[in-house]
mmCIF file of the C-alpha atoms, coordinates in Angstrom:
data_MODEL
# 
_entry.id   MODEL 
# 
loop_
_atom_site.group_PDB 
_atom_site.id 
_atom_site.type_symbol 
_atom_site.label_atom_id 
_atom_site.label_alt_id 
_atom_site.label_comp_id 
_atom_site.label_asym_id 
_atom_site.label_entity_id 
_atom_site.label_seq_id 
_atom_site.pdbx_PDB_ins_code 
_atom_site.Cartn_x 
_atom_site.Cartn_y 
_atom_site.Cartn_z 
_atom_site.occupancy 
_atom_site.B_iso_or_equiv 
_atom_site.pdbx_formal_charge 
_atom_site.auth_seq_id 
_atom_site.auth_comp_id 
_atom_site.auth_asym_id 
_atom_site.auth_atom_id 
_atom_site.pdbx_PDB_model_num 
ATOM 1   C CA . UNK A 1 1   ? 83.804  17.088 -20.710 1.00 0.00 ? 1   UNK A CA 1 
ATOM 2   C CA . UNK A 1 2   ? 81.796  19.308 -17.863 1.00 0.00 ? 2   UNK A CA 1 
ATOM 3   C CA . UNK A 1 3   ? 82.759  16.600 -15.152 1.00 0.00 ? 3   UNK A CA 1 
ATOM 4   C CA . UNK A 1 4   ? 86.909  17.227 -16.253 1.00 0.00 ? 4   UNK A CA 1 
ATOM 5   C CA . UNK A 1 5   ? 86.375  20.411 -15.935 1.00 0.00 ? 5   UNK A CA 1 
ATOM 6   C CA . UNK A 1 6   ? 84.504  20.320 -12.882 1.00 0.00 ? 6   UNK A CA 1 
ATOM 7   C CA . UNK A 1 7   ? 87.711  18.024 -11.330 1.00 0.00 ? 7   UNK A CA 1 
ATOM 8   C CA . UNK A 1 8   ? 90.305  20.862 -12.865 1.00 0.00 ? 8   UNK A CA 1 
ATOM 9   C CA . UNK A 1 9   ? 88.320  23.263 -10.976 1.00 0.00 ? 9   UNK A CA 1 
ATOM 10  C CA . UNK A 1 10  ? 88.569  21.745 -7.955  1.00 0.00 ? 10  UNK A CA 1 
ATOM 11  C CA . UNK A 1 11  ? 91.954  20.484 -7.646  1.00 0.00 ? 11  UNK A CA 1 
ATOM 12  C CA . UNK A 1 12  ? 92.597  24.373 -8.324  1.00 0.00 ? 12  UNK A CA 1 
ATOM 13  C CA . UNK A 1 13  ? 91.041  25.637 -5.552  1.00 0.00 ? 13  UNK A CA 1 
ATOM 14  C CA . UNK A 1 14  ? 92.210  22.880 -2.961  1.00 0.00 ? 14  UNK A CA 1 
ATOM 15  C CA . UNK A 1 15  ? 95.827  23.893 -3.988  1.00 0.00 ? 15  UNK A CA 1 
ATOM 16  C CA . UNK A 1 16  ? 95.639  27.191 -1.344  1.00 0.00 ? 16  UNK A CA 1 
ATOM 17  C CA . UNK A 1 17  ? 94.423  25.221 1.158   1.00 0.00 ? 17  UNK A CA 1 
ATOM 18  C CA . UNK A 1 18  ? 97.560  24.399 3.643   1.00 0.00 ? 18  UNK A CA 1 
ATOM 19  C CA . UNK A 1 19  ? 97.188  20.815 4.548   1.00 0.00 ? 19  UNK A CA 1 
ATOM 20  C CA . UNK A 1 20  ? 100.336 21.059 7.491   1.00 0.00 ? 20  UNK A CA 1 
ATOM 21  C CA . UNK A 1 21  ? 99.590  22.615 11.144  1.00 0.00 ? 21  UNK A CA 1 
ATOM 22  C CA . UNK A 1 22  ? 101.508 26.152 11.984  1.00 0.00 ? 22  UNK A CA 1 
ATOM 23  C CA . UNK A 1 23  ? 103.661 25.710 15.099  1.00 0.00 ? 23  UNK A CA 1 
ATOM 24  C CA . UNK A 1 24  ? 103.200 28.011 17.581  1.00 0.00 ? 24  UNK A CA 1 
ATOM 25  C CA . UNK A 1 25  ? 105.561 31.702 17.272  1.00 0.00 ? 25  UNK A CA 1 
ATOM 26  C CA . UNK A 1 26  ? 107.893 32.208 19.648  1.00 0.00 ? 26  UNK A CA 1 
ATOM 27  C CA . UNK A 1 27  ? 106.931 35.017 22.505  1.00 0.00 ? 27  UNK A CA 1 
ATOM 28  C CA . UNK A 1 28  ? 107.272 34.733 25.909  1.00 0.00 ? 28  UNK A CA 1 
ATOM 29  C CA . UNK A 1 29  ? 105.806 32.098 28.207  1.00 0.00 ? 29  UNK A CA 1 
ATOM 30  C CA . UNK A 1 30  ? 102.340 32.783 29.414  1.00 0.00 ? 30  UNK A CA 1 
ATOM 31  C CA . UNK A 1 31  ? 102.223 34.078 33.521  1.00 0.00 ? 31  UNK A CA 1 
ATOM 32  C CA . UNK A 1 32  ? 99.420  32.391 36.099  1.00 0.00 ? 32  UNK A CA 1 
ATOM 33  C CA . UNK A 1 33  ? 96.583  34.520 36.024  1.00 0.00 ? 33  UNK A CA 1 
ATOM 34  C CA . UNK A 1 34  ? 97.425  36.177 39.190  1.00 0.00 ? 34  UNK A CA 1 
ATOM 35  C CA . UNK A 1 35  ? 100.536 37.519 37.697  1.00 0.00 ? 35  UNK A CA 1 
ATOM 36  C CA . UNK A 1 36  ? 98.765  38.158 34.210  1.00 0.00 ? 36  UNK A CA 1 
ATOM 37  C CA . UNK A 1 37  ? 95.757  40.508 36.441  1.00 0.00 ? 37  UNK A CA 1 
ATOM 38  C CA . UNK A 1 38  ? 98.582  42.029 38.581  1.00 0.00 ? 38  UNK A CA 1 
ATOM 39  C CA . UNK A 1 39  ? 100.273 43.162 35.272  1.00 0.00 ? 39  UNK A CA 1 
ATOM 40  C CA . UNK A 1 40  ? 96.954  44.777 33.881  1.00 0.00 ? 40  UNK A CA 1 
ATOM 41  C CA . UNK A 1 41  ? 96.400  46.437 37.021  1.00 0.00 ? 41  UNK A CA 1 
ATOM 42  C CA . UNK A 1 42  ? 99.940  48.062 37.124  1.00 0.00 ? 42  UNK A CA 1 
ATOM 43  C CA . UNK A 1 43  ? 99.922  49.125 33.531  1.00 0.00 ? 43  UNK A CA 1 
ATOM 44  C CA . UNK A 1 44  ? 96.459  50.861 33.833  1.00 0.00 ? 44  UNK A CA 1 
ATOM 45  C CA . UNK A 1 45  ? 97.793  52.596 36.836  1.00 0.00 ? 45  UNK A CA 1 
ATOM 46  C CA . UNK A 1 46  ? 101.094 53.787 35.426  1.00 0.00 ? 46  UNK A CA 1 
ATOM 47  C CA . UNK A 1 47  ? 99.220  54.810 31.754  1.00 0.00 ? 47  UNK A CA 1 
ATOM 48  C CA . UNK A 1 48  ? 96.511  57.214 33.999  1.00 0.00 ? 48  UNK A CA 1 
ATOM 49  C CA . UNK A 1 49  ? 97.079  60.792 35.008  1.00 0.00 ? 49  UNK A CA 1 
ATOM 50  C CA . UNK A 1 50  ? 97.132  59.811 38.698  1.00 0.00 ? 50  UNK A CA 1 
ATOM 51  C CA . UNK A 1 51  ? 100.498 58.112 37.766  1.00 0.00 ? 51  UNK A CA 1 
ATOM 52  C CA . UNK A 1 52  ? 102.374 61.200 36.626  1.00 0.00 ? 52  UNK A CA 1 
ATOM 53  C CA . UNK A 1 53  ? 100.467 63.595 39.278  1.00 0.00 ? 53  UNK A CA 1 
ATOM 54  C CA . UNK A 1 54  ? 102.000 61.391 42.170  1.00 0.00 ? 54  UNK A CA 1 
ATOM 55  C CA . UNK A 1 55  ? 105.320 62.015 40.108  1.00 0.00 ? 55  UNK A CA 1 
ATOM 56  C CA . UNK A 1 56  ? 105.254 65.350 40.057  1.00 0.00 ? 56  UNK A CA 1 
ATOM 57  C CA . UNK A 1 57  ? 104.223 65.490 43.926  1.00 0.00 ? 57  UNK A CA 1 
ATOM 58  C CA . UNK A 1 58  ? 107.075 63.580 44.852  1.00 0.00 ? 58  UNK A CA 1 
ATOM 59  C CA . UNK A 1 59  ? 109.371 65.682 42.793  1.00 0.00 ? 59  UNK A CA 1 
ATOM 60  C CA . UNK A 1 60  ? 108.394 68.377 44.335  1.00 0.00 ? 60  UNK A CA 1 
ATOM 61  C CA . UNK A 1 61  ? 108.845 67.510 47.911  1.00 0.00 ? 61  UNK A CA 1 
ATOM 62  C CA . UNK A 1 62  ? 112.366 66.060 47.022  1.00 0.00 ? 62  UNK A CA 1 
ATOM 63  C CA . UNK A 1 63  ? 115.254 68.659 47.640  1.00 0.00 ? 63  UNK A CA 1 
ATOM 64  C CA . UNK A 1 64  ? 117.519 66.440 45.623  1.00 0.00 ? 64  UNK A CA 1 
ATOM 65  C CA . UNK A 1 65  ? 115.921 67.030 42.115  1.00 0.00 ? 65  UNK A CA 1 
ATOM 66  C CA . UNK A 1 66  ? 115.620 70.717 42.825  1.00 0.00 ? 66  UNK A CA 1 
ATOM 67  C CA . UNK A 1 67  ? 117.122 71.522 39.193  1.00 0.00 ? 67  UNK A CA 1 
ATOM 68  C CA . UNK A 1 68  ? 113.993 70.759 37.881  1.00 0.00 ? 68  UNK A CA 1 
ATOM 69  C CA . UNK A 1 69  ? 111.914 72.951 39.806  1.00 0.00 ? 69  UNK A CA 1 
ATOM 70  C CA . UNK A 1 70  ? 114.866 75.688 38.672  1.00 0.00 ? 70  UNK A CA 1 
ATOM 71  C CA . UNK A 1 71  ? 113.319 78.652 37.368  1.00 0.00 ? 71  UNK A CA 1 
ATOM 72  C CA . UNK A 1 72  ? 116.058 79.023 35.120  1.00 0.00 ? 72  UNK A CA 1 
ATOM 73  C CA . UNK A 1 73  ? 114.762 75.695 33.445  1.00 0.00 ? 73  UNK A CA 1 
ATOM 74  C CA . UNK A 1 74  ? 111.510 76.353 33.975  1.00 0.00 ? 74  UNK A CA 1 
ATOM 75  C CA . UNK A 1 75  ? 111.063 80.096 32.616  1.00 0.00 ? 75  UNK A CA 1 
ATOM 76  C CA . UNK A 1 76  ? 112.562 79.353 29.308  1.00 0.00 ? 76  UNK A CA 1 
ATOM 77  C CA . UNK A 1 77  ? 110.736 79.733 26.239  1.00 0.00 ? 77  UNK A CA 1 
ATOM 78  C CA . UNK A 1 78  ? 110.553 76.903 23.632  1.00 0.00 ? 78  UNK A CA 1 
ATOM 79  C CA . UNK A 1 79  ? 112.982 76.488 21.607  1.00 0.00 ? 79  UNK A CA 1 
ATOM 80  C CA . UNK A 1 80  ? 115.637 79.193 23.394  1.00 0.00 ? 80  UNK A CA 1 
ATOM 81  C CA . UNK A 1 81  ? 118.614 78.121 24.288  1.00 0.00 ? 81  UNK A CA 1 
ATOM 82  C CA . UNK A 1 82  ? 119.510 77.583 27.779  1.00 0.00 ? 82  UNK A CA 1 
ATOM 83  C CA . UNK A 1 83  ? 120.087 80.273 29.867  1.00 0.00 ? 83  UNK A CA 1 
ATOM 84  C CA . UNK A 1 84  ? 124.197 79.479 29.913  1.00 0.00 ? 84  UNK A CA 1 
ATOM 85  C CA . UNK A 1 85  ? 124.158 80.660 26.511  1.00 0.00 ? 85  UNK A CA 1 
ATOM 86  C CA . UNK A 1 86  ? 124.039 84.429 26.957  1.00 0.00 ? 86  UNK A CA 1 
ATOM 87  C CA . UNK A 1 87  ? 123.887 86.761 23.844  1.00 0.00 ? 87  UNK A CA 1 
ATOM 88  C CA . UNK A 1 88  ? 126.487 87.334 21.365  1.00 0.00 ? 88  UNK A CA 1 
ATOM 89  C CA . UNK A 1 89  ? 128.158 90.294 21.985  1.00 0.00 ? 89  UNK A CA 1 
ATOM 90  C CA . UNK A 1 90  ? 128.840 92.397 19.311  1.00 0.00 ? 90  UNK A CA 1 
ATOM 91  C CA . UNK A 1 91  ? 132.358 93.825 17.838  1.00 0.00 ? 91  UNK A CA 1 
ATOM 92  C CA . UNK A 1 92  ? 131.080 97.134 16.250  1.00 0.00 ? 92  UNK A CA 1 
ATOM 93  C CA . UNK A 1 93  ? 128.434 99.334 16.402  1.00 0.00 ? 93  UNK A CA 1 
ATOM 94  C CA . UNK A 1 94  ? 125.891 99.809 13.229  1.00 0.00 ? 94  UNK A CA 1 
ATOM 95  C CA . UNK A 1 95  ? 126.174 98.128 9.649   1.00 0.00 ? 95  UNK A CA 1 
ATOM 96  C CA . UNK A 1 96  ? 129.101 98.600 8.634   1.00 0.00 ? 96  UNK A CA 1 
ATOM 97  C CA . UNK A 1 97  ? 132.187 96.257 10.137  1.00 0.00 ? 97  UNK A CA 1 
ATOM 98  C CA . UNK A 1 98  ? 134.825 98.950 9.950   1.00 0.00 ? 98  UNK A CA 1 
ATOM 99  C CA . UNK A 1 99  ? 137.801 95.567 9.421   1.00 0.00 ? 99  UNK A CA 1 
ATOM 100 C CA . UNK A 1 100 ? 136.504 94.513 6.330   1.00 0.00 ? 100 UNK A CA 1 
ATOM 101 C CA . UNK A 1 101 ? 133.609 97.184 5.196   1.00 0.00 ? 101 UNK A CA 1 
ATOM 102 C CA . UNK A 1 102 ? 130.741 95.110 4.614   1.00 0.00 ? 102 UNK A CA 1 
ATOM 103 C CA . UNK A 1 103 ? 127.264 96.336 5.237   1.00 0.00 ? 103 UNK A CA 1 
ATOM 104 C CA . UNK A 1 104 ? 124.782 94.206 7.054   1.00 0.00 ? 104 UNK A CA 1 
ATOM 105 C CA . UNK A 1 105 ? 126.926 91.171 7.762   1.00 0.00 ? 105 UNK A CA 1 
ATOM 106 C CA . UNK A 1 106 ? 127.044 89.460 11.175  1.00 0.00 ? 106 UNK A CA 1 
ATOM 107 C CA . UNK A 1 107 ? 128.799 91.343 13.912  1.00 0.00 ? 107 UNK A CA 1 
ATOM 108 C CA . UNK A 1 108 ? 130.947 88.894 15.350  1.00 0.00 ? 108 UNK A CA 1 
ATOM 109 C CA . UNK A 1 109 ? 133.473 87.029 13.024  1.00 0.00 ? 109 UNK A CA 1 
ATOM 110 C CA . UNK A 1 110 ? 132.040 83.666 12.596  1.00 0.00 ? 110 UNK A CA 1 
ATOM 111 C CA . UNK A 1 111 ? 135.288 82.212 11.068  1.00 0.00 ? 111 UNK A CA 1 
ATOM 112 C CA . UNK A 1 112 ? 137.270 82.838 14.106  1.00 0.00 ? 112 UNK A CA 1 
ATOM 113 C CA . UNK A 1 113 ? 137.176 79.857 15.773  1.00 0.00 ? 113 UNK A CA 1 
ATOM 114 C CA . UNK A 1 114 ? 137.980 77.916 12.921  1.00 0.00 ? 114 UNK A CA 1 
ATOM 115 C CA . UNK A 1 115 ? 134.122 76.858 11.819  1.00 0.00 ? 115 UNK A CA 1 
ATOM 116 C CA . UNK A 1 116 ? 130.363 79.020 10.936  1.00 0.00 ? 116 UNK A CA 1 
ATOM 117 C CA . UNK A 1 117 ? 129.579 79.526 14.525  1.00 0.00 ? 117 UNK A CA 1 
ATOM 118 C CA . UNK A 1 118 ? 128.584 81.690 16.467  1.00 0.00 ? 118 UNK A CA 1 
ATOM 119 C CA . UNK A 1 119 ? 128.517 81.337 20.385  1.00 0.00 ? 119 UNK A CA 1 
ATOM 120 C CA . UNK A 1 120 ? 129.996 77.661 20.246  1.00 0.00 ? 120 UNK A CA 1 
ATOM 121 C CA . UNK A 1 121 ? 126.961 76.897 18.042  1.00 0.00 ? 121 UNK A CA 1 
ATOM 122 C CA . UNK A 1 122 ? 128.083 75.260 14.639  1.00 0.00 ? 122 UNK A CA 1 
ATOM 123 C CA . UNK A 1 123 ? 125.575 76.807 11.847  1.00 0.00 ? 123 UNK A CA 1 
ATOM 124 C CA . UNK A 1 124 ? 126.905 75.457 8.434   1.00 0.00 ? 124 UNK A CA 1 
ATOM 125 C CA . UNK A 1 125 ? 126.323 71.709 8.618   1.00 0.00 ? 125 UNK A CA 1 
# 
């Protein structure tokens, strides 16, 4: 009776084992090792900090991508809005909208352009 068990036992256990061979996953054909050290070297070039500083020098030297040394792009806080969006201008002076009496609403008529907005901004999604 031990050996039968014995045999159950290990017909269990060889039933994990896979008994066919994996083919290989598809990916993309391996490069000569020239190519493959060439590749390494570029990619630990363009990952370091001497990548983006040579960036930055050549954007600064280039009068064609002056916009981005703009201090109007540059001075802005985070999170503002750009500077072409100036401040709403208000309708009436203090709390009260004299139209339509309410206290402490906004001071510019956010339904008047057909939507919540205020300054082209849509604020009621």
């Amino acid at each position: 009776m031990l050996l039968g068990v014995r045999r159950y036992v290990g017909s269990c256990r060889r039933a994990g084992v896979r008994w066919f061979k994996a083919e290989p996953v598809a990916g993309p054909p391996k490069l000569p090792k020239e190519d493959q050290e060439e590749f390494e070297r570029l990619q630990k070039i363009a990952q370091s900090q001497e990548a983006i500083d040579a960036y930055n020098r050549e954007v600064e030297g280039d009068s064609t991508k002056e916009s981005l040394n703009s201090p109007l792009l540059t001075k802005n806080d985070i999170g503002s809005f750009s500077p072409e969006f100036t401040k709403t201008l208000p309708e009436f002076e203090g709390d009260k909208n004299p139209e339509t009496g309410e206290i402490g609403g906004p001071k510019q008529d956010p339904l008047r352009h057909g939507d919540y907005s205020f300054n082209g901004r849509v604020t009621d999604f």
